[in-house]
CSV table of C-alpha atoms and ligand atoms in Angstrom, one decimal:
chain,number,residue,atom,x,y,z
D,30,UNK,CA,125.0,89.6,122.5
D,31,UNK,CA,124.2,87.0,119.7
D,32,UNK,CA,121.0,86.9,117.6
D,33,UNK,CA,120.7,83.6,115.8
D,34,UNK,CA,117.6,81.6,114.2
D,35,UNK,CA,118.1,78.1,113.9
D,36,UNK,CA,115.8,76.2,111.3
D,37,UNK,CA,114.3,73.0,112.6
D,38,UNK,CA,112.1,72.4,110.0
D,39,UNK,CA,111.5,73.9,106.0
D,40,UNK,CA,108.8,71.8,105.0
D,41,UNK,CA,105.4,72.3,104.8
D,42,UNK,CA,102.5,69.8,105.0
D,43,UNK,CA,104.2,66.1,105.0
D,44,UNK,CA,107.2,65.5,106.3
D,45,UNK,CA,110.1,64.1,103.9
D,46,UNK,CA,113.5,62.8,104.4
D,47,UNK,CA,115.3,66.1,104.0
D,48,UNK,CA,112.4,68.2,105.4
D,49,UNK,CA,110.4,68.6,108.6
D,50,UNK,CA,107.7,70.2,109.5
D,51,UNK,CA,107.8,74.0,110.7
D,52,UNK,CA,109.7,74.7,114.0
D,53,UNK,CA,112.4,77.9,114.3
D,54,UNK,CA,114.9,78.2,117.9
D,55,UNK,CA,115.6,81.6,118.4
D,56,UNK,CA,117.9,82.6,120.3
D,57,UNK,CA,118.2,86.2,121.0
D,58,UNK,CA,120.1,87.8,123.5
D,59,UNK,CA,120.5,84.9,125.9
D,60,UNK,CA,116.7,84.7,125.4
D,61,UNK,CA,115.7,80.9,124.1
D,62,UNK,CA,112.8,81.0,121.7
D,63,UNK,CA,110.9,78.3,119.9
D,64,UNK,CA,108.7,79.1,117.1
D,65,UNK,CA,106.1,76.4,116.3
D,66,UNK,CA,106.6,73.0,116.8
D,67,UNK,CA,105.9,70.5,114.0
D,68,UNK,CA,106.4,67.0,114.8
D,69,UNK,CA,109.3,66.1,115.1
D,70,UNK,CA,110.9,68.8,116.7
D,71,UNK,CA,112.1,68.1,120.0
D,72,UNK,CA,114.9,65.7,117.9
D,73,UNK,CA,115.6,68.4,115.5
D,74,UNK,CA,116.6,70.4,118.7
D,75,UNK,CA,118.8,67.4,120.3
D,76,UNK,CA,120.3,67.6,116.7
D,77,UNK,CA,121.1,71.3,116.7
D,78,UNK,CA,122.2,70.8,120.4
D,79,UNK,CA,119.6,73.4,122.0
D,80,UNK,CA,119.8,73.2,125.6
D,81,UNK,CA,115.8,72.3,125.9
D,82,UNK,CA,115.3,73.3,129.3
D,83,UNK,CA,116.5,76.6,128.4
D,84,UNK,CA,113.5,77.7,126.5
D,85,UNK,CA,111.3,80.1,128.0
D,86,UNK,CA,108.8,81.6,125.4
D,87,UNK,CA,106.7,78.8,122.9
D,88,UNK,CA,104.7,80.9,119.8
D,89,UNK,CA,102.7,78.8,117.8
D,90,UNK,CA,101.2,80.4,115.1
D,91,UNK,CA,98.0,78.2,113.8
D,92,UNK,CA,96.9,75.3,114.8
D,93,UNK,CA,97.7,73.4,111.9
D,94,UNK,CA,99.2,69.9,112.4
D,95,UNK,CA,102.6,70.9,111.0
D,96,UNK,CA,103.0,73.8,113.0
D,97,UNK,CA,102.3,72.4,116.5
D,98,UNK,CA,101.9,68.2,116.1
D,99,UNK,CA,105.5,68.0,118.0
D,100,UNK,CA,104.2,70.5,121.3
D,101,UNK,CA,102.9,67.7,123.5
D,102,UNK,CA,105.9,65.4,123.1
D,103,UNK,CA,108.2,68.2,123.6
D,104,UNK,CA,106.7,69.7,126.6
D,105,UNK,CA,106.5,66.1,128.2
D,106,UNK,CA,110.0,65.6,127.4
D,107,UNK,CA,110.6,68.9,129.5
D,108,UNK,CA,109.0,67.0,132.5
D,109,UNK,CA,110.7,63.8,132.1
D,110,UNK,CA,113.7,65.7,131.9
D,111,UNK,CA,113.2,67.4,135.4
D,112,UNK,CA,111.9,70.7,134.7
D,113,UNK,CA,110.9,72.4,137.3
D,114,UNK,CA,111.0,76.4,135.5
D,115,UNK,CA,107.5,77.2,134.2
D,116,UNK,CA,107.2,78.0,130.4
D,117,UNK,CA,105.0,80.3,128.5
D,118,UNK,CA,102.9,79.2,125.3
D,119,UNK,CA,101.6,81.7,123.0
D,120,UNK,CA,99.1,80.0,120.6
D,121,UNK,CA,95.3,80.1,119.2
D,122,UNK,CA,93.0,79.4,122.6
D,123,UNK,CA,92.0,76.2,121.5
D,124,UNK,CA,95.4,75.2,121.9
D,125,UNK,CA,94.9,75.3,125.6
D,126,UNK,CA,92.2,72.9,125.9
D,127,UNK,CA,94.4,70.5,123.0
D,128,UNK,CA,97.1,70.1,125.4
D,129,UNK,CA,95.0,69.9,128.5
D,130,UNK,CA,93.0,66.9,126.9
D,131,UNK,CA,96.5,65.5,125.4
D,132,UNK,CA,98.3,65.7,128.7
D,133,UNK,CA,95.3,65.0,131.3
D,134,UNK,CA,94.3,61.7,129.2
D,135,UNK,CA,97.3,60.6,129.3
D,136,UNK,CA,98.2,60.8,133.3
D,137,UNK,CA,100.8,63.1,132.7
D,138,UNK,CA,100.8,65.6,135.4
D,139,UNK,CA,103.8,68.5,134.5
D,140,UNK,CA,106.3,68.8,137.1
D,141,UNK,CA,106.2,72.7,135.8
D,142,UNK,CA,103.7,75.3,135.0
D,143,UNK,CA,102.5,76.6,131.8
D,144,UNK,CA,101.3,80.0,131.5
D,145,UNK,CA,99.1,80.2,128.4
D,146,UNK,CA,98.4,83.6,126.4
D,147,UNK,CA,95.9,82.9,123.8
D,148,UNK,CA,95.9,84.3,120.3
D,149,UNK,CA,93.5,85.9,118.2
D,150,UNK,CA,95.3,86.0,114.7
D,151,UNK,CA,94.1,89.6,114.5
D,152,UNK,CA,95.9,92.1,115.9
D,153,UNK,CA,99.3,93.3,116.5
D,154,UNK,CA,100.4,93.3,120.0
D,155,UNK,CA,103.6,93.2,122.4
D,156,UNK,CA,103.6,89.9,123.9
D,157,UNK,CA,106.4,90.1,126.4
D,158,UNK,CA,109.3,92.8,126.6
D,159,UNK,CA,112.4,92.6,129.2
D,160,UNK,CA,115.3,94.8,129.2
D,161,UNK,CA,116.8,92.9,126.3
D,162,UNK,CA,114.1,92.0,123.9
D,163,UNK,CA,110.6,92.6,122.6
D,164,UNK,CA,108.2,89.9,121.0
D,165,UNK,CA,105.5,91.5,118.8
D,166,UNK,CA,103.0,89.3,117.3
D,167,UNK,CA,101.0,90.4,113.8
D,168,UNK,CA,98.0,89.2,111.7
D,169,UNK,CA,98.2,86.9,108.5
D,170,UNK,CA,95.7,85.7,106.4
D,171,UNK,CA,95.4,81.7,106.2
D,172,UNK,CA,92.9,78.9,106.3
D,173,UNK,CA,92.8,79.6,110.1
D,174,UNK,CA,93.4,82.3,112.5
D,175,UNK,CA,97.1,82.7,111.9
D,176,UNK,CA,99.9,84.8,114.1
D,177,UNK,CA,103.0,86.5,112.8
D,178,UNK,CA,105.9,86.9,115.2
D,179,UNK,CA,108.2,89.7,115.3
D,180,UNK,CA,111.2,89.7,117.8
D,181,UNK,CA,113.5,92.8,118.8
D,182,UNK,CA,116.5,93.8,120.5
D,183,UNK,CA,115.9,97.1,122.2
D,184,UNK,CA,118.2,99.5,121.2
D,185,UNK,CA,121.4,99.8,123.4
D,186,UNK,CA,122.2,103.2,124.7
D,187,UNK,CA,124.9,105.5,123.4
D,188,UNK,CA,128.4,103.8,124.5
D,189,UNK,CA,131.3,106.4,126.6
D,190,UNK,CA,134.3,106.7,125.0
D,191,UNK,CA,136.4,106.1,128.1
D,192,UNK,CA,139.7,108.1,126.9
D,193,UNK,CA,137.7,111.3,125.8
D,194,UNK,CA,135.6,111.0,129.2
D,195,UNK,CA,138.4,110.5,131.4
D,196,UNK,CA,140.9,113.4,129.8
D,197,UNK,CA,138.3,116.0,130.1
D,198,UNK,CA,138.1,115.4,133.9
D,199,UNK,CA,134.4,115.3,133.9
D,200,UNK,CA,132.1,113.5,137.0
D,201,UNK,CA,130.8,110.4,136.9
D,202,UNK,CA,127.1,112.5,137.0
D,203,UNK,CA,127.5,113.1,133.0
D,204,UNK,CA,126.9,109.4,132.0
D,205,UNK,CA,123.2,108.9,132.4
D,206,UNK,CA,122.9,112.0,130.4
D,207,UNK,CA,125.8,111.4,127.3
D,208,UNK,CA,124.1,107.5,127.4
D,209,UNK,CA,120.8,108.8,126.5
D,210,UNK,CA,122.2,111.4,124.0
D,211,UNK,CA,121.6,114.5,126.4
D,212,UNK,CA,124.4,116.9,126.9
D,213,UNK,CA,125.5,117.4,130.4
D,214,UNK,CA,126.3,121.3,132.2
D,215,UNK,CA,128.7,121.1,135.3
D,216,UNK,CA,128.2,123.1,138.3
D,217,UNK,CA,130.2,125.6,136.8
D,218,UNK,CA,127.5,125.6,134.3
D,219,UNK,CA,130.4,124.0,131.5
D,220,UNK,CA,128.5,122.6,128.7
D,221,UNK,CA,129.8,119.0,127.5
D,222,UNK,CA,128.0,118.1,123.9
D,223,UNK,CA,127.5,113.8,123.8
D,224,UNK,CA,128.5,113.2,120.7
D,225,UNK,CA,131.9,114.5,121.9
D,226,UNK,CA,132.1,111.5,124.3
D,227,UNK,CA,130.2,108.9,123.0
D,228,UNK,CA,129.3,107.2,120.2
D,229,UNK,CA,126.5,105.1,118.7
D,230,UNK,CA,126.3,101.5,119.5
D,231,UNK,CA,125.1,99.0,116.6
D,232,UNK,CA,121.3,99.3,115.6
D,233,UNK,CA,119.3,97.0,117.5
D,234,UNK,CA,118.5,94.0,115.0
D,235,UNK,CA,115.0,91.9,114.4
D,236,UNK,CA,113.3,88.7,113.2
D,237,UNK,CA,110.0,88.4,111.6
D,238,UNK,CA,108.1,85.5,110.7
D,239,UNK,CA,105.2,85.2,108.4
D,240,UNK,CA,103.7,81.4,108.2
D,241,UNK,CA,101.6,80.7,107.1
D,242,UNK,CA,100.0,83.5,104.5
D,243,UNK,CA,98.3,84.4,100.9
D,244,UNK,CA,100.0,87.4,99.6
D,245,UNK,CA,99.6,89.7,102.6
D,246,UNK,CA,100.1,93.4,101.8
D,247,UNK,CA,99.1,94.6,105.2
D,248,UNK,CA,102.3,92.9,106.4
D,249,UNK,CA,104.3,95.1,105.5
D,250,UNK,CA,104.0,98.2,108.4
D,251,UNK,CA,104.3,95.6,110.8
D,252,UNK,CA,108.5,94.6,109.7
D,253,UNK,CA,109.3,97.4,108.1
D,254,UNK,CA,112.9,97.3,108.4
D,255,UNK,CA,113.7,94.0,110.0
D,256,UNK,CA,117.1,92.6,109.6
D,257,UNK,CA,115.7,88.9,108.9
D,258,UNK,CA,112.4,88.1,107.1
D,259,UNK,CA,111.0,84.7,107.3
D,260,UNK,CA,108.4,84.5,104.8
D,261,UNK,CA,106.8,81.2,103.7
D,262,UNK,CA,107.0,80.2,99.8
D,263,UNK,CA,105.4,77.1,99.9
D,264,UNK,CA,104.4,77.2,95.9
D,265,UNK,CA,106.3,78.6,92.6
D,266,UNK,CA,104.0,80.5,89.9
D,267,UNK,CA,102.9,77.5,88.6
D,268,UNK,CA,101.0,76.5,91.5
D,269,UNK,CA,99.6,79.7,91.9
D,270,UNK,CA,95.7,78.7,91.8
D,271,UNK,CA,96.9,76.3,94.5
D,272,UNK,CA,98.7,78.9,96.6
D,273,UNK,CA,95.2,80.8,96.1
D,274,UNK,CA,93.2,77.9,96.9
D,275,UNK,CA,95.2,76.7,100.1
D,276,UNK,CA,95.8,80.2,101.2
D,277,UNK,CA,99.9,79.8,100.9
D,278,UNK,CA,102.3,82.2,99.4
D,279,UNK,CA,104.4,81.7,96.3
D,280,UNK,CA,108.0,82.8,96.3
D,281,UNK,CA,106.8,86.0,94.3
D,282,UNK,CA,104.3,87.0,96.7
D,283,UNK,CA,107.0,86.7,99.3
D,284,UNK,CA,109.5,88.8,97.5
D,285,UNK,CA,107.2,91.7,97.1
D,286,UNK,CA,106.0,91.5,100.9
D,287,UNK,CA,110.2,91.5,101.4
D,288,UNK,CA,111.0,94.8,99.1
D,289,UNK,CA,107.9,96.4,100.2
D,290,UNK,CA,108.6,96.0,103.8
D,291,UNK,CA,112.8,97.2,102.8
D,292,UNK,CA,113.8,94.3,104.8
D,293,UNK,CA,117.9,93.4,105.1
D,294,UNK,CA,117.6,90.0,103.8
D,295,UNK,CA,114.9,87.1,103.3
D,296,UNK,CA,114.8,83.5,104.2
D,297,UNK,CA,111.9,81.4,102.1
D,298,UNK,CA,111.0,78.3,103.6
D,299,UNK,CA,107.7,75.8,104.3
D,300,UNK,CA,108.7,74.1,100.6
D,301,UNK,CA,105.9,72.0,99.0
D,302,UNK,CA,107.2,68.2,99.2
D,303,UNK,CA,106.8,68.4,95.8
D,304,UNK,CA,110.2,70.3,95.5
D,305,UNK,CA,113.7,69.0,96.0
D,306,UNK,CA,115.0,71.9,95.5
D,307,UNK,CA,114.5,75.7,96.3
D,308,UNK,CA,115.9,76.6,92.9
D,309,UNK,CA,113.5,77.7,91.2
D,310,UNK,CA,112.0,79.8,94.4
D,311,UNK,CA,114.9,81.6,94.2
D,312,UNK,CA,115.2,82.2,90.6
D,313,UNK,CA,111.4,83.5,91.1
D,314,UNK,CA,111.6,85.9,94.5
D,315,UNK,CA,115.2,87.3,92.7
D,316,UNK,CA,113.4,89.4,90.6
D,317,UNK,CA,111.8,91.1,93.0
D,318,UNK,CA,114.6,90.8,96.0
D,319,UNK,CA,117.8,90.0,95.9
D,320,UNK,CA,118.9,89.5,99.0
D,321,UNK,CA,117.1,86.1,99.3
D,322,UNK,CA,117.7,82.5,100.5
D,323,UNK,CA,116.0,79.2,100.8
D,324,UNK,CA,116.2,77.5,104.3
D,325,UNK,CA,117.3,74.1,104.9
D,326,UNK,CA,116.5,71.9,108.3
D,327,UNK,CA,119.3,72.5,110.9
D,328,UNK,CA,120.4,75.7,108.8
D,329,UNK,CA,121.6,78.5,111.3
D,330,UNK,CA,121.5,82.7,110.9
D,331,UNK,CA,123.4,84.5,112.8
D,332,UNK,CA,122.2,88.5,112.2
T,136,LIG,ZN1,98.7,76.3,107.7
């Protein structure tokens, strides 16, 4: 099953002609994902051809304007369109009565139903599990009250090696048992070890976004070991009393959060419109982690 983010906008604050505002599609084991929703999103998504009525789950992490502005249009959209599936939005409880007033004000009455789970920027939690996936959200530290989003495959179960299974003759009852990495005694009280018959299926990958943040060391226990950090680098060293001052991260801060945490790899994005580049945000977080990349809008990772 496939694991890919899709970047729908690197930008931070204003929106410029290569950048847009923050939005992520995640799409995770047949799950469909959408993380924040700066304006502008819903044609970033025709663009990357996401099927929109697909998406189930909404996480919005703060309420400011570049991280939700697009939400209104894009749920309407979902009603023009015919939905009739209901949706879930995660986001800071005011964000409830926003849309309510948007929506109500405007005569729109949803042909679907939201289900809202409101956020508190301050703890970590398990917002929705399946067989397939887990979403985790985690505290950062910004202007606002400001959510963290964590998502995980669960871990498959050991995998039969069908030739060893089948030329030792043993019953179908041993599989629940080699499957969860037990060993399995016949009636004839015949010991069969797992690891003889089965072997270990690929570790269970994971995504975790941090925007927006300061330098956040408490971070770090909450992705230890993802595959995929997302960490904001909206400033270089130079701005760093602005970073301070606006409560953003500079590509430093985000390479220390990445080694600390030993993640696989890290993804820098909500760029300063002052930057046309990401060059020097790389050249800054390599220092620190190597493994490191700037985003672009409508770049996709596949883990
Ligand atoms: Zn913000």
């Amino acid at each position: 099953m496939s694991f890919e983010v899709t970047i729908l906008g690197s930008g931070a604050a204003l929106p410029t002609q290569k950048r847009n505002p923050t939005a992520q599609f995640i799409s995770c084991s047949n799950r469909s994902i959408l993380i924040d929703c700066g304006e502008g999103t819903q044609t970033q998504l025709r663009k990357a051809g996401v099927k929109i009525q697909k998406i189930s789950h909404i996480l919005i992490s703060h309420l400011h304007g570049d991280h939700y502005f697009g939400l209104v249009g894009l749920l309407s959209t979902m009603h023009l369109l015919g939905r009739d599936q209901g949706i879930t939005v995660y986001g800071p409880v005011e964000l409830e009565l926003i849309l309510k007033l948007q929506l109500e004000i405007g005569g729109t009455k949803l042909g679907y139903s939201i289900c809202f789970v409101p956020l508190n920027g301050l703890e970590y939690k398990c917002l929705f599990q399946d067989k397939l996936i887990e979403i985790h959200t985690f505290p950062l530290k910004h202007k606002l009250p400001t959510n963290g989003f964590l998502i995980r495959e669960k871990q498959k179960d050991r995998s039969i090696i069908g030739d060893e299974f089948k030329s030792a003759g043993l019953s179908l009852l041993a599989i629940p048992f080699f499957k969860k990495g037990e060993d399995y005694v016949n009636e004839l009280g015949v010991t069969y070890h797992y690891k003889d018959f089965t072997y270990f299926p690929a570790k269970a990958k994971s995504y975790a976004f941090c925007s927006d943040t300061i330098y956040f060391q408490e971070v770090v226990q909450y992705i230890k070991g993802v595959t995929v950090l997302y960490h904001e680098a909206t400033f270089t060293e130079k701005e760093r009393e602005r970073a301070k001052k606006t409560m953003h991260s500079t590509a430093k801060d985000a390479a220390k959060i990445a080694f600390d945490a030993k993640v696989g790899k890290l993804l820098l994005g909500h760029l300063s419109a002052r930057f046309d580049d990401g060059d020097l945000h790389i050249k800054e977080a390599s220092e620190f982690f190597e493994n490191v990349e700037v985003v672009a809008d409508l770049n996709v990772f596949r883990l």
